[in-house]
XYZ file of C-alpha atoms in Angstrom:
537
model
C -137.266 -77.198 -248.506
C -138.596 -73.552 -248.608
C -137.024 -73.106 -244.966
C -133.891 -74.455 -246.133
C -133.539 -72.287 -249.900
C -134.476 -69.316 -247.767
C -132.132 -69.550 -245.173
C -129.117 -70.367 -248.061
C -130.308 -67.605 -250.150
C -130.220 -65.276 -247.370
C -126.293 -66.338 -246.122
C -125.308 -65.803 -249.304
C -127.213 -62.555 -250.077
C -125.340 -61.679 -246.605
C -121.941 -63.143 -247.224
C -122.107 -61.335 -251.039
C -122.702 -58.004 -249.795
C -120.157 -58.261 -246.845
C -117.466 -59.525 -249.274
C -118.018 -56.717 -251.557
C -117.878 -54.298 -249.153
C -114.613 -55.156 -247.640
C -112.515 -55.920 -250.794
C -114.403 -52.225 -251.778
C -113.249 -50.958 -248.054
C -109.893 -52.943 -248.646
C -109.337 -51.689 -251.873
C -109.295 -47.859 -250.888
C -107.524 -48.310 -248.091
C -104.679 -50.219 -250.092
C -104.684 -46.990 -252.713
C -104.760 -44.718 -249.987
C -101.891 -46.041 -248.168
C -99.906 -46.263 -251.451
C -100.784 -42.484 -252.310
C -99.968 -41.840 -248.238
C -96.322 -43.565 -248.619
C -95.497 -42.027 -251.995
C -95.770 -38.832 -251.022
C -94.337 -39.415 -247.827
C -91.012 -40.476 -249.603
C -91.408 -38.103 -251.936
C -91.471 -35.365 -249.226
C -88.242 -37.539 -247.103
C -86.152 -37.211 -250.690
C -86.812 -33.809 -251.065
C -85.581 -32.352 -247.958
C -82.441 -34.639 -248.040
C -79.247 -32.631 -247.895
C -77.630 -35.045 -250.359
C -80.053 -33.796 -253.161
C -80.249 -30.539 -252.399
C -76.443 -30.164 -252.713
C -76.220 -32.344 -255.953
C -78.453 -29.587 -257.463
C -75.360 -27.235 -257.530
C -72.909 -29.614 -258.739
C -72.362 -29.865 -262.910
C -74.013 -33.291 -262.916
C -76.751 -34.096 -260.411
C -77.614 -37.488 -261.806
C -74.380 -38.728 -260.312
C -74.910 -38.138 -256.957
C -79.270 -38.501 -256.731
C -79.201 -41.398 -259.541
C -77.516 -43.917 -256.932
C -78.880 -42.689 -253.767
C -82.898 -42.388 -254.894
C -82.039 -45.796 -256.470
C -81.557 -47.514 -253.477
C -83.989 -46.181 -251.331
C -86.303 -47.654 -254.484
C -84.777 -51.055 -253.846
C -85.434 -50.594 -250.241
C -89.113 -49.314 -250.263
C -90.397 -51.455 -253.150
C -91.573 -47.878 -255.252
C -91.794 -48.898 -259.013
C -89.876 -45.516 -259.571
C -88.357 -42.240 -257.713
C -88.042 -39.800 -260.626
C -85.736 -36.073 -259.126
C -86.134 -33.247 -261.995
C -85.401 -29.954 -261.619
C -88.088 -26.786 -262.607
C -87.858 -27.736 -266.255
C -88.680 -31.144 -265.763
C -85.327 -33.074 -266.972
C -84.698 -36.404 -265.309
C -82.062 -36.512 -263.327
C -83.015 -40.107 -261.874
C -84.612 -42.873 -263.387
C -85.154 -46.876 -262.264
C -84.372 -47.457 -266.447
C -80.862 -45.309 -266.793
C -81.401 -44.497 -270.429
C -84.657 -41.745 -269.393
C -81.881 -39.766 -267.213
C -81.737 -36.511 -268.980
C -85.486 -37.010 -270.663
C -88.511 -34.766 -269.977
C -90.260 -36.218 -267.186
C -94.313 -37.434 -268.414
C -97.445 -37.103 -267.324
C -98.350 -33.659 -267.127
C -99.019 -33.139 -263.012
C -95.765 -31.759 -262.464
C -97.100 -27.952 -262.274
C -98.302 -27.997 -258.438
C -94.865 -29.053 -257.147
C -93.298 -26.544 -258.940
C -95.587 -24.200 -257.167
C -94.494 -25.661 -254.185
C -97.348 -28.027 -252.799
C -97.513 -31.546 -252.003
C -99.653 -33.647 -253.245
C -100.739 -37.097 -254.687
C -101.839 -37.464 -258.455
C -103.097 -40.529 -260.636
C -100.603 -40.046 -264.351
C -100.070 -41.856 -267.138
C -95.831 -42.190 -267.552
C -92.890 -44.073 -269.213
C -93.490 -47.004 -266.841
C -97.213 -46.980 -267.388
C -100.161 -45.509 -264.962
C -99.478 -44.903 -261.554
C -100.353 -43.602 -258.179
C -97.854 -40.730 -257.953
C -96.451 -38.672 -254.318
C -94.842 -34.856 -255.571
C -92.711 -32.766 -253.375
C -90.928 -29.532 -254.298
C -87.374 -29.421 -253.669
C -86.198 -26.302 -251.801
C -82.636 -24.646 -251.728
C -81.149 -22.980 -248.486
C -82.762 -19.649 -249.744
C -86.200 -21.190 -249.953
C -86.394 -20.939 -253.496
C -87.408 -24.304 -255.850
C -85.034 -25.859 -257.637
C -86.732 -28.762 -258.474
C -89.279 -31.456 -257.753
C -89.760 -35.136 -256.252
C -91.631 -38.308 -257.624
C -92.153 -41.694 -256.112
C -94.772 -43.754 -257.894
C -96.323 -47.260 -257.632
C -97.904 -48.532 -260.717
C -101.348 -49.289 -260.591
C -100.819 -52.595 -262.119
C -98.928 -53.554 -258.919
C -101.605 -52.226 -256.548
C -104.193 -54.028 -258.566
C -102.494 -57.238 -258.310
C -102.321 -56.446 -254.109
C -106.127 -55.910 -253.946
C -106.655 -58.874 -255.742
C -104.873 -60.809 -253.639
C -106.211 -59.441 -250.727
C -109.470 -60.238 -252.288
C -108.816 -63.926 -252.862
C -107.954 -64.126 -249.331
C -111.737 -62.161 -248.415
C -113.314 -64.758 -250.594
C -111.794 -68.105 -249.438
C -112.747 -66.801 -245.954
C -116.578 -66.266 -247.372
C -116.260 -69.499 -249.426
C -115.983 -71.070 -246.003
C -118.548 -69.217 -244.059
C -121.120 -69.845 -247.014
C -120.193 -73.778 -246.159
C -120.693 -73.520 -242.602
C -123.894 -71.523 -243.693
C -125.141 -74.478 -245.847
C -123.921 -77.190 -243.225
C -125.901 -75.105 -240.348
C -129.156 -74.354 -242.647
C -129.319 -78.183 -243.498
C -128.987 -79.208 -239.937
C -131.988 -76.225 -239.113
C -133.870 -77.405 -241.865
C -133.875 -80.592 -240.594
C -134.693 -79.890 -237.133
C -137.462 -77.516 -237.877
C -138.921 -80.270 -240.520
C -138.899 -82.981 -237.691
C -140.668 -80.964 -235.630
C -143.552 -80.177 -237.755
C -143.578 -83.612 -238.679
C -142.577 -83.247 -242.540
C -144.697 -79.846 -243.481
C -144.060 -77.081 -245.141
C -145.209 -73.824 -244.198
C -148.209 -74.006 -246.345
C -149.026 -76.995 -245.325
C -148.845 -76.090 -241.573
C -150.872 -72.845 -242.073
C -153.769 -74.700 -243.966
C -153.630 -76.728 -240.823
C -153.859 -74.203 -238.890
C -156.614 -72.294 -240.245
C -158.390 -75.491 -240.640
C -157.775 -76.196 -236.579
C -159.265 -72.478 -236.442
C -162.296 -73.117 -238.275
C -163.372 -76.460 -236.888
C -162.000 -75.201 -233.286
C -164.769 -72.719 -233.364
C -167.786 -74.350 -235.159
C -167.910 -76.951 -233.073
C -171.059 -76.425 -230.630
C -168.813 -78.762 -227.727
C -166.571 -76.701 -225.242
C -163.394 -77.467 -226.079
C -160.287 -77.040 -223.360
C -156.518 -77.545 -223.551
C -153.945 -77.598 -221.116
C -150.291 -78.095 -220.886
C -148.505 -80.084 -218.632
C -148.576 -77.360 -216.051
C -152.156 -77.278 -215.508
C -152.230 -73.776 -217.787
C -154.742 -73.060 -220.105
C -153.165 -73.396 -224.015
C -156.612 -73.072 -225.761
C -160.279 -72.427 -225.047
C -163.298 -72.097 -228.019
C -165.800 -69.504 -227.595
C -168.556 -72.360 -227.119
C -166.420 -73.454 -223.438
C -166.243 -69.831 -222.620
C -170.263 -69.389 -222.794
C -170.786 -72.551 -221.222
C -168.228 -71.613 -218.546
C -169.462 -67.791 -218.151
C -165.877 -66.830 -219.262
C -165.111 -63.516 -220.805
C -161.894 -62.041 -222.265
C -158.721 -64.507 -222.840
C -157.694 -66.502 -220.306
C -154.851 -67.977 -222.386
C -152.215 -69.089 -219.746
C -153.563 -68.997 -217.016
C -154.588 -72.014 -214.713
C -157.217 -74.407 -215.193
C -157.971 -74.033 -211.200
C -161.034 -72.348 -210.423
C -162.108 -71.864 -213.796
C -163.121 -75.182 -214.538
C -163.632 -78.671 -212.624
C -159.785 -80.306 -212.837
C -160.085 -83.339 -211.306
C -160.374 -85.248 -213.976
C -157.688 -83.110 -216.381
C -154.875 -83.335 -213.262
C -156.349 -87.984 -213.284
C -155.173 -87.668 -217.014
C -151.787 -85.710 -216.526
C -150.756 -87.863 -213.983
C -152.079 -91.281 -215.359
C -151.958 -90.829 -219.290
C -155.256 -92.864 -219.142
C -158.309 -91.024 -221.404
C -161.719 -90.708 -219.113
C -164.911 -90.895 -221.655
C -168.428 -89.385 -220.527
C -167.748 -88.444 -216.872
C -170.444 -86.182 -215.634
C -169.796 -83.280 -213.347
C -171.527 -80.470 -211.900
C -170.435 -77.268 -212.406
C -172.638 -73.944 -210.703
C -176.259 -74.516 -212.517
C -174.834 -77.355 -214.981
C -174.376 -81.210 -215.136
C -171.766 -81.456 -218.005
C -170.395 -84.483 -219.670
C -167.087 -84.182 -220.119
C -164.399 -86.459 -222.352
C -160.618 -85.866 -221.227
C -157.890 -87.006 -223.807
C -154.075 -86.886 -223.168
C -151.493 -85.333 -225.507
C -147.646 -87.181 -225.991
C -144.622 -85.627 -227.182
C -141.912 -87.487 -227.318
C -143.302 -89.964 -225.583
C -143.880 -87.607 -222.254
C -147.180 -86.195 -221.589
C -147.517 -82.871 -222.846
C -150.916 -81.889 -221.934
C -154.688 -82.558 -222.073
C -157.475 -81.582 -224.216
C -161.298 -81.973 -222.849
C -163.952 -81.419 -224.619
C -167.307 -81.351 -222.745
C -171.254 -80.432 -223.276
C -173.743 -79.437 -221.235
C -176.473 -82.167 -220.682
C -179.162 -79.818 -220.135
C -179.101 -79.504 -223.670
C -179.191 -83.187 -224.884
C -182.464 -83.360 -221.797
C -183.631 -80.057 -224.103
C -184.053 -81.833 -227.027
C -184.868 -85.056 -225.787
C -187.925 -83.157 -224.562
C -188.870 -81.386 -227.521
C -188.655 -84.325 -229.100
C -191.056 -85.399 -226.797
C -193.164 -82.552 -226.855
C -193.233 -82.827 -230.842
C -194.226 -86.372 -230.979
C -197.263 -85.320 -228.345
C -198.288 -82.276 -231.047
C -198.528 -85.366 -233.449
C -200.619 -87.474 -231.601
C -202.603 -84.488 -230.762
C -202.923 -83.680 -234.272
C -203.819 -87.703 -235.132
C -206.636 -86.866 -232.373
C -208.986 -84.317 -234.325
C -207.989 -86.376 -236.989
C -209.849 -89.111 -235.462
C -212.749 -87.050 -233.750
C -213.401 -85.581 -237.135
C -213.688 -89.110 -238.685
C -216.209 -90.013 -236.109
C -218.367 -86.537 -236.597
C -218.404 -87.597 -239.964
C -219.516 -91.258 -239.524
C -222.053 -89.555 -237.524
C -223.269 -87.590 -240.455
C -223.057 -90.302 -242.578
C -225.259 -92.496 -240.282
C -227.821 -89.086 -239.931
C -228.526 -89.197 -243.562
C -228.696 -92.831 -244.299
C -231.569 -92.253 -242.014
C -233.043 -89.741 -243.663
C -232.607 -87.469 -239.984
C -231.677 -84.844 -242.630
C -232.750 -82.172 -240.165
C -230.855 -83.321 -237.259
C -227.655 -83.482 -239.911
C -228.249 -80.014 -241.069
C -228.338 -78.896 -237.568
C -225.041 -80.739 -236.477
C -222.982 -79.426 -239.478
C -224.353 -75.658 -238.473
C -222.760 -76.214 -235.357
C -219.515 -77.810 -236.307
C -219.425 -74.937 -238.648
C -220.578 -72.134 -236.338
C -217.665 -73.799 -233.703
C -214.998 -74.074 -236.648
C -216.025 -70.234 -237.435
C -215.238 -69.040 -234.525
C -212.370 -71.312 -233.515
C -210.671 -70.827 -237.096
C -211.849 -66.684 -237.640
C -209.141 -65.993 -234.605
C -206.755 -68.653 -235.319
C -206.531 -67.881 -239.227
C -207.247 -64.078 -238.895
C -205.502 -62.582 -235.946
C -203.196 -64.947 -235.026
C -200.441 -64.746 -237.995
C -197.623 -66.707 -237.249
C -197.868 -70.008 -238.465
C -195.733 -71.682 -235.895
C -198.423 -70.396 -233.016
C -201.452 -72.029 -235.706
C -199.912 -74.770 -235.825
C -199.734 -75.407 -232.259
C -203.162 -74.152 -231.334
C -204.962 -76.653 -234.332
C -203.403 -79.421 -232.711
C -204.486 -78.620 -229.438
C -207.951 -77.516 -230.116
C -208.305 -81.374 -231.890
C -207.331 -82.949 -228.579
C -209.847 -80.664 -226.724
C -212.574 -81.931 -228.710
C -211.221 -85.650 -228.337
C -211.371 -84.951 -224.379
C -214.458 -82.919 -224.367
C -213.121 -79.846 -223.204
C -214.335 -76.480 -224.299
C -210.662 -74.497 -225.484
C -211.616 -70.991 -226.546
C -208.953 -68.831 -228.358
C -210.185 -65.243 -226.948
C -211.657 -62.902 -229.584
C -209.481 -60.371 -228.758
C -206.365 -61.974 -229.073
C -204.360 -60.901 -232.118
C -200.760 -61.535 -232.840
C -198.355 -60.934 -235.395
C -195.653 -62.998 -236.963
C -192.915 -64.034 -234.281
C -189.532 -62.867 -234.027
C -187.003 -65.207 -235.877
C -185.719 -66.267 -232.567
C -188.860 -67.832 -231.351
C -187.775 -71.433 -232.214
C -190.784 -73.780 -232.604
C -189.013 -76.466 -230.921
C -189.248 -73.565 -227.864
C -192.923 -72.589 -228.377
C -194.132 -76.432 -228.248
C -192.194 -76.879 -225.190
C -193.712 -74.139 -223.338
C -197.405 -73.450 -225.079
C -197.852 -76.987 -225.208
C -197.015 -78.079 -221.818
C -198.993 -75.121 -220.362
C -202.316 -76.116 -222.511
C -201.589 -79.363 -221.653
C -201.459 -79.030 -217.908
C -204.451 -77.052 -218.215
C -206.432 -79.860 -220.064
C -205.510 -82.289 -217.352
C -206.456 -79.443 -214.441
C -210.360 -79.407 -215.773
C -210.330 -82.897 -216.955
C -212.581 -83.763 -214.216
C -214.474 -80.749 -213.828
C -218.187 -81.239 -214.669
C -217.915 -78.098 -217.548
C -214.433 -78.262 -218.208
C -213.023 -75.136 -219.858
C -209.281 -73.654 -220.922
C -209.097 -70.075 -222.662
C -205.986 -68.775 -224.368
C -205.345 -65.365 -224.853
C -202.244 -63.955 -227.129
C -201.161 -60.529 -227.845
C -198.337 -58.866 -228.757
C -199.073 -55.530 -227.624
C -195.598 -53.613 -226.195
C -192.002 -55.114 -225.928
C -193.069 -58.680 -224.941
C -195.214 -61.460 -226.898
C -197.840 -62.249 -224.131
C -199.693 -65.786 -224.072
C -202.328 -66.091 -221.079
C -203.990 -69.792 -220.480
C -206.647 -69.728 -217.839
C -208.144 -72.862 -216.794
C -211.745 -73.578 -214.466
C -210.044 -76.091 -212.769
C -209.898 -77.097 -208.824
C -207.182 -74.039 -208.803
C -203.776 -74.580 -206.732
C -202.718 -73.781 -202.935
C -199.633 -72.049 -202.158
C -197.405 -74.954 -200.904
C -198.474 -76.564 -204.360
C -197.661 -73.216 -206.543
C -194.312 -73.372 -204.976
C -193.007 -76.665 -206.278
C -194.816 -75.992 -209.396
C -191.743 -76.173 -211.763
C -189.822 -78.642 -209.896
C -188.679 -81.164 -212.004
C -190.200 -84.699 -211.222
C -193.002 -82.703 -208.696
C -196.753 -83.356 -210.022
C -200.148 -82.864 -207.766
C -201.818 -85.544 -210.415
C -201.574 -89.378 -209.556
C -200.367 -92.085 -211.965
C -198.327 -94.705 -212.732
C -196.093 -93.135 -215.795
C -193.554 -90.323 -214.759
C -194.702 -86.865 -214.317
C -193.627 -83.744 -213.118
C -191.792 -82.398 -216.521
C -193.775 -80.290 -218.970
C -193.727 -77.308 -216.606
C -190.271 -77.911 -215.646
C -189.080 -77.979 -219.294
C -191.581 -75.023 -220.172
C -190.064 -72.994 -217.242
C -186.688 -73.807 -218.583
C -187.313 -72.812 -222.314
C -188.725 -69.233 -220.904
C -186.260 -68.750 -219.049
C -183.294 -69.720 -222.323
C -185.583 -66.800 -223.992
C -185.386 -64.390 -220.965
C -188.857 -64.505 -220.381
C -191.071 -65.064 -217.555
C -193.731 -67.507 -216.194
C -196.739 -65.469 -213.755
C -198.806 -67.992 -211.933
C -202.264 -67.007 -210.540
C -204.002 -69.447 -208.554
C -207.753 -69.284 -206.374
C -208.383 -72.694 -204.923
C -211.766 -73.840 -206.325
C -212.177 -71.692 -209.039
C -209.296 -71.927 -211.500
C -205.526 -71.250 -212.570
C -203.765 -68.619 -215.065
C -200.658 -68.971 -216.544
C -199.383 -66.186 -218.074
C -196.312 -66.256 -220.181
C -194.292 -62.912 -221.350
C -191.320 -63.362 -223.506
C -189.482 -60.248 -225.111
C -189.121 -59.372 -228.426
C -185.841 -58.814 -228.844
C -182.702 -61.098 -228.244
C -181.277 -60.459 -225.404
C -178.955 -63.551 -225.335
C -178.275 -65.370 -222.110
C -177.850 -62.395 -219.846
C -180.151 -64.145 -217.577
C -179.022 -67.775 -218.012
C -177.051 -67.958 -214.947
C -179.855 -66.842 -211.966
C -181.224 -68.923 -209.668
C -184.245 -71.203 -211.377
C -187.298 -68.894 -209.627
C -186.146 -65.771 -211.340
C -188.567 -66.189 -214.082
C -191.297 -67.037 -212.346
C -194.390 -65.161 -210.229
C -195.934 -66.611 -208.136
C -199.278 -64.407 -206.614
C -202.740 -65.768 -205.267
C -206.448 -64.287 -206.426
């Protein structure tokens, strides 16, 4: 409806303004040609021989009162009025004003021998009025012509004319009505019923939910060319700039998008691999009229759902670990328990000045120099399943650190500090003094974490399927092969980098540097060893 009132208010502001300003044009023109044709006749009158000659006769209203009055008749004037330089009437369209003054005053100009048009008020009423000066054969002025048309008359023409303007814009303001409907009607059927309003909402709720969404998010038309594409498809494509138009080829897989153009049939959760990704992607058709129009797919990158499914994983691990000193504190203090019920009050003393002395130690670098809670959290956890597993895990005295970054997820430090101290716990496991050390420090532009290990240490072939996923040097029945994999990955989401150090027989050191500042996924797309080192002590 507010299509349709604007279109109909617009023809007739149009048609309006036209019509005015040709019965306006028309108008003039129909006074100007009036004033043009009086004095025209005027001027043909006064030259006439007739006339001049009836000037020197006794009675010149015999011989001009006949003559003018016929060319009248003939020429439709309302009057032709001949006087000579004192103004008396010697012609007249009403016979009693022969011999009368002639009226309206505009009579001085002629006698001064120009020609001219004038607007006057006279016996007949006021009119549009053509003056000549009469010469005789010595040049001198005897007199003067006037041929008027009453401006009654001339009205009455222009409004005619105008009736004639108006029926004409009475009919285009129809046609006008007849063709907005029909617009109106097309436009509403193919936005399906909404109003402007309605279909900008729309849109800017499209916009907003196009954009949010963490899925990629493509649309083609029936061409193969791209329609639409969210900034989430672009990262996980590596696109930059608009590529709006352009064809799907080459930018993305289109197998399946050309299967659903052709077929009409929707594909659900069909995997693909696309440079470093496996992505899931979900292909819908889109019908107009029927016809197939186009295809939307919207598709994710599994690596991600693996991602959390790990640190999921990981987290559940931290809270078994944490259930674990749990427990081996619970047994310590059975212990004590039993110690005094037996009165071995020395022997208790002397065990809780050790747990204390350990605790001390343990807790005076973990409390006091290392800040960030997320890091604590991690490190109480893991020092609980040390004791459980009998395995001495220093925190190095000289390790301080200061709150992380707010980019350093906690989801990200689990997977890689956990799986590190964790593969380090099983590397001494059966090593007669087993030992792990971590050392943290944030000293420079990257946060440094260093976890050394007395363990049988690791040969070259082995370093170099370290971070394989599914390859493990360890024996067992449940699946290995992932922690480092998944902690190589989550270093290298955070543009950091993994340095192995290996001596066979005497130990491994992981060392992990990850910057402080966001760099974004610059470095997403290189080849899996870029964030690693690999060296040999």
């Amino acid at each position: 409806m507010k299509i349709l009132g604007l279109v109909l208010l617009l023809g007739l502001l149009l048609i309006v303004l036209l019509t005015g300003y040709f019965s306006y044009k028309e108008s003039k023109q129909i006074e100007d040609n009036k004033g043009k044709m009086a004095l025209e006749l005027s001027k043909s009158i006064s030259f006439m021989p007739t006339v001049i000659h009836a000037f020197e006769t006794s009675d010149p209203s015999q011989t001009i009162q006949p003559l003018v009055e016929k060319i009248r008749k003939h020429t439709g004037a309302e009057f032709i009025v001949v006087g000579n330089t004192s103004g008396i009437r010697y012609s007249h369209p009403i016979s009693s004003e022969i011999g009368k003054k002639m009226t309206g005053g505009d009579n001085e100009r002629a006698l001064k021998g120009e020609y001219y048009v004038s607007k006057a008020k006279g016996s007949l009423g006021l009119s549009l009025r053509g003056k000549s000066p009469i010469y005789d054969k010595q040049g001198r002025i005897i007199g003067l012509v006037s041929v008027g048309f009453l401006f009654e008359d001339i009205n009455q023409q222009i409004m005619n004319n105008f009736l004639k303007v108006l029926f004409v814009s009475l009919f285009a303001l129809l046609v006008s009505v007849i063709g907005s409907f029909l617009l109106s009607r097309n436009i509403r059927r193919d936005t399906m019923g909404l109003e402007p309003f309605e279909i900008a909402a729309l849109y800017k709720e499209k916009n907003a939910v196009y954009h949010s969404v963490k899925e990629g998010i493509l649309a083609i038309d029936k061409e193969g060319r791209i329609t639409n594409m969210n900034q989430s498809a672009k990262k996980l494509l590596h696109i930059e700039g608009s590529v709006r138009h352009m064809k799907v080829d080459g930018l993305f897989p289109s197998d399946y998008l050309y299967e659903v153009l052709k077929h009409g049939n929707p594909l659900t959760d069909k995997e693909m691999f696309w440079k470093d990704k496996t992505v899931i992607v979900n292909c819908t058709p889109l019908f107009h009229q029927n016809k197939i129009s186009g295809v939307v797919a919207s598709f994710r990158d599994k690596t991600e759902v693996e991602q959390m499914i790990n640190t999921l994983s990981e987290v559940k691990r931290y809270s078994e670990d944490l259930r674990s000193q749990t427990h081996e504190f619970t047994n310590k203090l059975y212990v004590l328990y039993g110690l005094l019920q037996l009165g071995e009050y020395q022997q208790a003393i002397e065990m809780v000045k050790s747990e204390t002395q350990i605790l001390h130690v343990q807790n005076s670098v973990v409390f006091n120099q290392i800040k960030d809670t997320k890091v604590q959290a991690i490190l109480l956890g893991k020092i609980g399943k040390a004791s459980e597993k009998k395995i001495q895990f220093e925190i190095a005295s000289d390790s301080f650190l200061e709150e992380l970054p707010m980019h350093f997820q906690l989801s990200s430090l689990i997977v890689i500090l956990g799986n590190i101290i964790d593969n380090a716990f099983e590397a001494v496991y059966h090593v007669k003094d087993p030992k792990v050390t971590l050392f943290a420090t944030d000293i420079g532009s990257d946060i440094i974490f260093e976890v050394e290990d007395n363990g049988k240490g690791l040969n070259e072939h082995e370093i170099l399927l370290l971070f394989d996923r599914g390859y493990s040097s360890k024996q067992g029945d449940e699946p290995r092969g992932y922690g480092l994999s998944n902690a190589d990955e989550a270093v290298r989401d955070m543009n950091g980098i993994i340095e192995v150090q290996s001596n066979p027989g005497k130990g491994t050191v992981f060392t992990v540097y990850l910057p402080k500042k966001d760099k974004g996924a610059d470095l997403n797309d290189q080849s899996s060893d870029s964030g690693r080192r690999f060296q040999d002590r």
